[in-house]
mmCIF file of C-alpha atoms in Angstrom:
data_model
loop_
_atom_site.group_PDB
_atom_site.id
_atom_site.type_symbol
_atom_site.label_atom_id
_atom_site.label_comp_id
_atom_site.label_asym_id
_atom_site.label_seq_id
_atom_site.Cartn_x
_atom_site.Cartn_y
_atom_site.Cartn_z
ATOM 1 C CA MET A 40 -39.274 -11.529 -2.502
ATOM 2 C CA SER A 41 -35.446 -12.906 -1.850
ATOM 3 C CA ASN A 42 -32.493 -13.584 -3.059
ATOM 4 C CA LEU A 43 -31.374 -16.947 -4.180
ATOM 5 C CA ARG A 44 -27.530 -17.807 -3.053
ATOM 6 C CA LYS A 45 -26.404 -18.244 -6.263
ATOM 7 C CA LYS A 46 -24.048 -21.574 -7.322
ATOM 8 C CA TYR A 47 -20.758 -20.232 -8.593
ATOM 9 C CA SER A 48 -18.291 -22.081 -10.802
ATOM 10 C CA GLU A 49 -15.191 -24.246 -9.927
ATOM 11 C CA ALA A 50 -13.855 -21.350 -12.265
ATOM 12 C CA GLN A 51 -15.760 -18.379 -10.193
ATOM 13 C CA ASN A 52 -15.284 -20.430 -7.175
ATOM 14 C CA VAL A 53 -11.020 -20.657 -8.088
ATOM 15 C CA ALA A 54 -9.769 -16.848 -8.969
ATOM 16 C CA LEU A 55 -12.217 -15.999 -5.666
ATOM 17 C CA LEU A 56 -9.373 -17.725 -4.018
ATOM 18 C CA SER A 57 -6.376 -16.360 -6.099
ATOM 19 C CA GLN A 58 -8.232 -13.118 -5.789
ATOM 20 C CA VAL A 59 -7.340 -13.470 -1.245
ATOM 21 C CA SER A 60 -3.905 -15.958 -2.355
ATOM 22 C CA ARG A 61 -5.898 -18.939 -0.704
ATOM 23 C CA ILE A 62 -6.339 -17.232 2.676
ATOM 24 C CA CYS A 63 -8.570 -15.559 5.199
ATOM 25 C CA PRO A 64 -7.782 -12.008 4.078
ATOM 26 C CA LEU A 65 -9.778 -11.619 8.258
ATOM 27 C CA CYS A 66 -7.390 -13.786 10.105
ATOM 28 C CA SER A 67 -4.652 -15.132 7.311
ATOM 29 C CA GLU A 68 -6.017 -18.353 8.470
ATOM 30 C CA PRO A 69 -5.385 -21.232 4.864
ATOM 31 C CA LEU A 70 -8.597 -21.757 3.643
ATOM 32 C CA PHE A 71 -7.864 -25.782 2.839
ATOM 33 C CA TYR A 72 -5.645 -27.725 5.135
ATOM 34 C CA LYS A 73 -5.115 -31.079 4.884
ATOM 35 C CA LYS A 74 -6.529 -33.966 5.251
ATOM 36 C CA ALA A 75 -4.512 -37.813 4.546
ATOM 37 C CA GLY A 76 -2.716 -36.303 2.073
ATOM 38 C CA LYS A 77 -6.133 -35.126 0.455
ATOM 39 C CA SER A 78 -6.838 -30.498 0.298
ATOM 40 C CA PHE A 79 -9.882 -29.658 1.738
ATOM 41 C CA LYS A 80 -12.007 -26.741 2.518
ATOM 42 C CA SER A 81 -13.062 -24.545 5.305
ATOM 43 C CA PHE A 82 -14.392 -21.297 3.739
ATOM 44 C CA GLU A 83 -17.846 -20.316 2.647
ATOM 45 C CA ILE A 84 -18.255 -17.392 -0.010
ATOM 46 C CA ALA A 85 -19.482 -13.891 2.395
ATOM 47 C CA HIS A 86 -21.355 -11.568 1.409
ATOM 48 C CA ILE A 87 -20.921 -8.675 2.362
ATOM 49 C CA TYR A 88 -24.515 -5.968 1.355
ATOM 50 C CA PRO A 89 -26.915 -9.459 2.799
ATOM 51 C CA LEU A 90 -27.899 -11.048 1.056
ATOM 52 C CA ASN A 91 -30.513 -10.720 2.000
ATOM 53 C CA PRO A 92 -30.908 -7.969 4.272
ATOM 54 C CA THR A 93 -33.620 -7.606 7.280
ATOM 55 C CA ALA A 94 -35.153 -4.573 8.117
ATOM 56 C CA GLN A 95 -32.807 -3.631 10.394
ATOM 57 C CA GLU A 96 -29.676 -4.078 8.154
ATOM 58 C CA LYS A 97 -31.330 -2.258 5.257
ATOM 59 C CA LEU A 98 -30.783 1.112 7.557
ATOM 60 C CA LEU A 99 -27.503 0.184 8.723
ATOM 61 C CA LEU A 100 -26.673 0.142 5.756
ATOM 62 C CA GLU A 101 -28.911 2.615 4.048
ATOM 63 C CA HIS A 102 -26.505 5.161 3.125
ATOM 64 C CA GLU A 103 -23.219 2.737 3.202
ATOM 65 C CA GLU A 104 -20.889 2.610 -0.556
ATOM 66 C CA ARG A 105 -21.888 -0.799 -2.398
ATOM 67 C CA LEU A 106 -19.434 -2.337 -4.718
ATOM 68 C CA SER A 107 -22.407 -4.362 -6.875
ATOM 69 C CA ASN A 108 -26.054 -3.374 -6.825
ATOM 70 C CA ASP A 109 -26.629 -6.744 -7.586
ATOM 71 C CA VAL A 110 -25.586 -9.364 -4.044
ATOM 72 C CA ASN A 111 -25.153 -12.197 -5.978
ATOM 73 C CA ASP A 112 -22.183 -10.786 -8.076
ATOM 74 C CA GLU A 113 -18.564 -11.947 -7.769
ATOM 75 C CA ASN A 114 -17.789 -7.780 -6.910
ATOM 76 C CA ASN A 115 -19.714 -8.360 -3.375
ATOM 77 C CA VAL A 116 -18.959 -11.513 -2.081
ATOM 78 C CA ILE A 117 -15.688 -12.876 -0.592
ATOM 79 C CA PRO A 118 -14.698 -16.416 0.591
ATOM 80 C CA LEU A 119 -13.255 -16.252 4.107
ATOM 81 C CA CYS A 120 -12.820 -19.270 7.129
ATOM 82 C CA GLU A 121 -16.424 -20.612 8.321
ATOM 83 C CA ILE A 122 -15.195 -18.149 11.911
ATOM 84 C CA CYS A 123 -14.554 -15.446 10.297
ATOM 85 C CA HIS A 124 -17.863 -15.394 7.973
ATOM 86 C CA GLY A 125 -20.312 -16.783 11.347
ATOM 87 C CA LYS A 126 -18.809 -13.470 13.235
ATOM 88 C CA PHE A 127 -19.090 -11.538 9.994
ATOM 89 C CA ASP A 128 -22.835 -12.120 9.787
ATOM 90 C CA LYS A 129 -24.241 -12.057 12.883
ATOM 91 C CA PRO A 130 -24.394 -9.268 14.155
ATOM 92 C CA ARG A 131 -23.407 -6.692 11.529
ATOM 93 C CA THR A 132 -22.040 -3.609 12.261
ATOM 94 C CA VAL A 133 -21.263 -1.086 10.453
ATOM 95 C CA ASP A 134 -17.264 -1.007 11.820
ATOM 96 C CA GLU A 135 -16.859 -4.874 10.015
ATOM 97 C CA TYR A 136 -18.862 -4.174 6.811
ATOM 98 C CA ARG A 137 -16.556 -0.677 6.163
ATOM 99 C CA THR A 138 -13.554 -3.542 7.022
ATOM 100 C CA LEU A 139 -14.649 -6.268 4.458
ATOM 101 C CA PHE A 140 -15.552 -2.763 1.703
ATOM 102 C CA GLU A 141 -11.619 -1.744 1.359
ATOM 103 C CA ILE A 142 -10.543 -5.141 1.510
ATOM 104 C CA LYS A 143 -12.592 -6.415 -1.621
ATOM 105 C CA LYS A 144 -12.522 -2.565 -3.076
ATOM 106 C CA ARG A 145 -8.844 -2.840 -3.050
ATOM 107 C CA LEU A 146 -8.585 -6.505 -4.601
ATOM 108 C CA ILE A 147 -10.775 -5.775 -7.057
ATOM 109 C CA GLU A 148 -8.274 -2.726 -7.731
ATOM 110 C CA ARG A 149 -4.885 -5.073 -7.222
ATOM 111 C CA SER A 150 -7.276 -8.018 -10.227
ATOM 112 C CA GLY A 151 -7.533 -5.029 -12.482
ATOM 113 C CA GLN A 152 -4.295 -3.871 -12.153
ATOM 114 C CA GLU A 153 -2.916 -7.818 -12.807
ATOM 115 C CA ALA A 154 -5.367 -7.698 -17.057
ATOM 116 C CA MET A 155 -3.283 -4.106 -17.034
ATOM 117 C CA TRP A 156 0.290 -5.845 -16.404
ATOM 118 C CA LYS A 157 -0.685 -7.561 -20.361
ATOM 119 C CA ARG A 158 -1.640 -4.604 -22.718
ATOM 120 C CA TYR A 159 1.478 -2.786 -20.791
ATOM 121 C CA ALA A 160 5.221 -3.723 -21.919
ATOM 122 C CA ILE A 161 7.904 -2.802 -20.579
ATOM 123 C CA GLU A 162 11.710 -3.929 -22.395
ATOM 124 C CA GLU A 163 13.532 -6.560 -21.317
ATOM 125 C CA GLU A 164 17.277 -4.948 -20.977
ATOM 126 C CA ILE A 165 15.337 -3.286 -17.476
ATOM 127 C CA GLY A 166 15.849 -6.744 -16.951
ATOM 128 C CA LYS A 167 19.540 -6.883 -17.208
ATOM 129 C CA ILE A 168 20.516 -3.070 -15.662
ATOM 130 C CA ILE A 169 17.775 -4.230 -12.283
ATOM 131 C CA GLU A 170 21.019 -7.821 -12.465
ATOM 132 C CA LEU A 171 23.131 -5.506 -12.630
ATOM 133 C CA ILE A 172 21.553 -3.922 -9.364
ATOM 134 C CA TYR A 173 22.208 -7.100 -7.060
ATOM 135 C CA HIS A 174 25.552 -8.872 -9.135
ATOM 136 C CA ASP A 175 27.557 -5.333 -10.397
ATOM 137 C CA PRO A 176 30.912 -5.648 -8.167
ATOM 138 C CA SER A 177 30.637 -2.329 -8.016
ATOM 139 C CA LEU A 178 28.045 -1.361 -5.701
ATOM 140 C CA GLU A 179 30.087 -2.436 -3.923
ATOM 141 C CA ASP A 180 32.556 0.646 -3.240
ATOM 142 C CA ASP A 181 32.225 1.920 0.312
ATOM 143 C CA THR A 182 32.515 5.271 -1.758
ATOM 144 C CA GLU A 183 29.962 7.685 -0.610
ATOM 145 C CA ILE A 184 28.112 8.793 -3.717
ATOM 146 C CA GLU A 185 27.238 12.869 -3.219
ATOM 147 C CA PHE A 186 23.483 13.382 -4.674
ATOM 148 C CA ILE A 187 20.595 15.320 -2.799
ATOM 149 C CA PRO A 188 17.464 13.639 -4.909
ATOM 150 C CA LYS A 189 15.854 17.165 -4.951
ATOM 151 C CA GLU A 190 13.173 15.336 -7.067
ATOM 152 C CA VAL A 191 11.918 14.055 -4.957
ATOM 153 C CA ASP A 192 11.088 16.209 -2.302
ATOM 154 C CA GLU A 193 9.242 18.204 -4.179
ATOM 155 C CA LYS A 194 7.165 16.252 -6.130
ATOM 156 C CA LEU A 195 5.778 13.726 -2.891
ATOM 157 C CA ASP A 196 3.070 14.591 -1.598
ATOM 158 C CA SER A 197 1.091 14.196 1.651
ATOM 159 C CA THR A 198 -0.557 10.343 0.522
ATOM 160 C CA ILE A 199 2.719 9.093 0.389
ATOM 161 C CA SER A 200 3.278 7.474 3.851
ATOM 162 C CA ARG A 201 6.859 8.656 5.252
ATOM 163 C CA PRO A 202 8.511 4.935 5.075
ATOM 164 C CA THR A 203 7.754 5.156 1.636
ATOM 165 C CA LYS A 204 9.129 8.132 0.656
ATOM 166 C CA ASN A 205 11.671 7.524 2.585
ATOM 167 C CA LYS A 206 12.417 4.224 0.824
ATOM 168 C CA ILE A 207 12.321 6.296 -2.373
ATOM 169 C CA LYS A 208 14.796 8.759 -1.244
ATOM 170 C CA GLY A 209 17.815 5.666 0.067
ATOM 171 C CA ASN A 210 16.944 4.090 -3.165
ATOM 172 C CA VAL A 211 17.782 7.492 -5.243
ATOM 173 C CA ARG A 212 20.816 8.695 -2.753
ATOM 174 C CA GLU A 213 22.173 5.307 -2.952
ATOM 175 C CA TYR A 214 21.319 3.991 -6.763
ATOM 176 C CA PHE A 215 20.125 6.985 -8.912
ATOM 177 C CA VAL A 216 24.214 7.302 -10.751
ATOM 178 C CA PHE A 217 23.942 3.827 -10.948
ATOM 179 C CA ILE A 218 21.346 2.513 -12.116
ATOM 180 C CA ARG A 219 21.672 6.501 -15.049
ATOM 181 C CA GLU A 220 25.097 5.327 -15.999
ATOM 182 C CA LYS A 221 23.968 1.676 -17.123
ATOM 183 C CA PHE A 222 21.420 2.912 -19.047
ATOM 184 C CA SER A 223 23.396 5.088 -20.864
ATOM 185 C CA GLU A 224 25.070 1.401 -21.194
ATOM 186 C CA LEU A 225 23.320 0.273 -22.589
ATOM 187 C CA ASP A 226 21.997 2.991 -25.772
ATOM 188 C CA GLY A 227 25.752 2.110 -26.132
ATOM 189 C CA ALA A 228 24.788 -0.667 -27.335
ATOM 190 C CA GLU A 229 21.512 -0.534 -28.908
ATOM 191 C CA LEU A 230 20.743 3.395 -29.370
ATOM 192 C CA ASP A 231 17.878 5.686 -27.291
ATOM 193 C CA LEU A 232 17.000 2.039 -25.524
ATOM 194 C CA SER A 233 15.707 4.448 -22.634
ATOM 195 C CA GLU A 234 13.920 6.410 -23.865
ATOM 196 C CA ILE A 235 12.032 3.878 -24.770
ATOM 197 C CA ILE A 236 11.757 2.511 -21.451
ATOM 198 C CA SER A 237 11.324 5.921 -19.614
ATOM 199 C CA LEU A 238 8.140 6.526 -22.161
ATOM 200 C CA GLN A 239 6.308 3.102 -21.716
ATOM 201 C CA ILE A 240 7.141 3.317 -16.834
ATOM 202 C CA LYS A 241 5.987 6.855 -18.154
ATOM 203 C CA ALA A 242 2.277 5.678 -19.977
ATOM 204 C CA TYR A 243 1.939 2.344 -17.321
ATOM 205 C CA TYR A 244 2.055 5.799 -14.570
ATOM 206 C CA LEU A 245 -0.322 8.237 -16.837
ATOM 207 C CA LYS A 246 -2.934 5.323 -16.991
ATOM 208 C CA GLN A 247 -2.305 5.569 -12.812
ATOM 209 C CA LYS A 248 -2.554 9.611 -12.611
ATOM 210 C CA ASN A 249 -6.256 8.458 -15.014
ATOM 211 C CA MET A 250 -7.931 6.516 -11.885
ATOM 212 C CA GLY A 251 -7.908 9.013 -10.508
ATOM 213 C CA LEU A 252 -5.452 6.261 -7.589
ATOM 214 C CA ASP A 253 -2.825 8.328 -5.372
ATOM 215 C CA GLN A 254 0.606 8.495 -5.541
ATOM 216 C CA GLN A 255 1.169 5.541 -2.458
ATOM 217 C CA ALA A 256 -0.863 3.482 -4.754
ATOM 218 C CA ILE A 257 0.730 4.271 -7.543
ATOM 219 C CA PHE A 258 3.751 3.416 -6.256
ATOM 220 C CA GLU A 259 2.618 0.406 -5.199
ATOM 221 C CA ASN A 260 0.978 -0.144 -8.418
ATOM 222 C CA ILE A 261 4.740 0.440 -10.620
ATOM 223 C CA VAL A 262 5.756 -1.518 -8.567
ATOM 224 C CA ALA A 263 3.878 -4.347 -8.364
ATOM 225 C CA TRP A 264 3.524 -4.350 -12.668
ATOM 226 C CA ILE A 265 7.888 -3.978 -12.960
ATOM 227 C CA ASN A 266 8.027 -7.205 -10.492
ATOM 228 C CA ALA A 267 5.983 -9.127 -13.009
ATOM 229 C CA LYS A 268 6.630 -7.469 -16.221
ATOM 230 C CA THR A 269 10.958 -9.404 -14.871
ATOM 231 C CA LYS A 270 10.537 -10.876 -12.060
ATOM 232 C CA PRO A 271 13.601 -9.819 -10.402
ATOM 233 C CA LYS A 272 14.699 -12.299 -6.790
ATOM 234 C CA THR A 273 13.051 -9.588 -4.460
ATOM 235 C CA ASN A 274 10.961 -7.179 -4.566
ATOM 236 C CA ASP A 275 14.079 -4.237 -3.479
ATOM 237 C CA ALA A 276 14.546 -3.370 -6.789
ATOM 238 C CA ALA A 277 11.240 -2.640 -8.103
ATOM 239 C CA GLU A 278 12.108 -0.892 -5.854
ATOM 240 C CA ILE A 279 14.436 1.194 -7.346
ATOM 241 C CA LEU A 280 14.177 1.152 -10.556
ATOM 242 C CA ALA A 281 10.471 2.769 -9.460
ATOM 243 C CA SER A 282 12.047 4.776 -7.194
ATOM 244 C CA PHE A 283 14.844 5.717 -10.196
ATOM 245 C CA PHE A 284 12.163 6.629 -12.838
ATOM 246 C CA ILE A 285 10.128 9.153 -10.528
ATOM 247 C CA GLN A 286 13.917 11.467 -9.721
ATOM 248 C CA ASN A 287 13.895 10.614 -13.816
ATOM 249 C CA CYS A 288 11.065 12.454 -13.811
ATOM 250 C CA GLU A 289 8.662 9.540 -15.261
ATOM 251 C CA ILE A 290 6.869 9.433 -12.261
ATOM 252 C CA PHE A 291 4.847 11.883 -10.268
#
């Protein structure tokens, strides 16, 4: 018996489109176009594992991992532009299936992270540290800070990419002493504030670790969480803080 194509609700369509940020995840083309001042859809909801696979497709994908046993489940569908949808479906290949599977898997994981942000608080005073990263005049001094990030070297494993590792080490060299001093100043105004924030960071890290994520994913997720909670002007500040907490032993 053939599976019927599900008609997704308006809310489900909005959620699916938000998940891919309103662009085709394969070619990065917008999934809407404007004409005469109005927006029109230029996407289709594609099934990652086929809605009604042919005998050949069943054989082709027999040993491939699936995101849901229900082909109409939101975890098995993704908005694509019409051209990419057509290319993906005909002819279907294992490599293209794996590519879209991994894209959707990462999107699902990111959605889970976003839901987690609400459950994990972080003291709003951390925003003061971020502002100091941008505006404190002492950081404009050309004085070299002699500081070797030994903890980083010892703690980062092979799952961290070389560019990310170098970025973390650079952040630690340039900002660790500065941020540690600023946390100490905050503690003078509010007792043990830095310890509270450290425990919050540690709790979020342990949640990531218990999910079985590698260090690269954990670092990126912690940066995204700090970003979401503090809304800095750029992503750099969240990366600097995450790097500080690696050296300070709350992460990894």
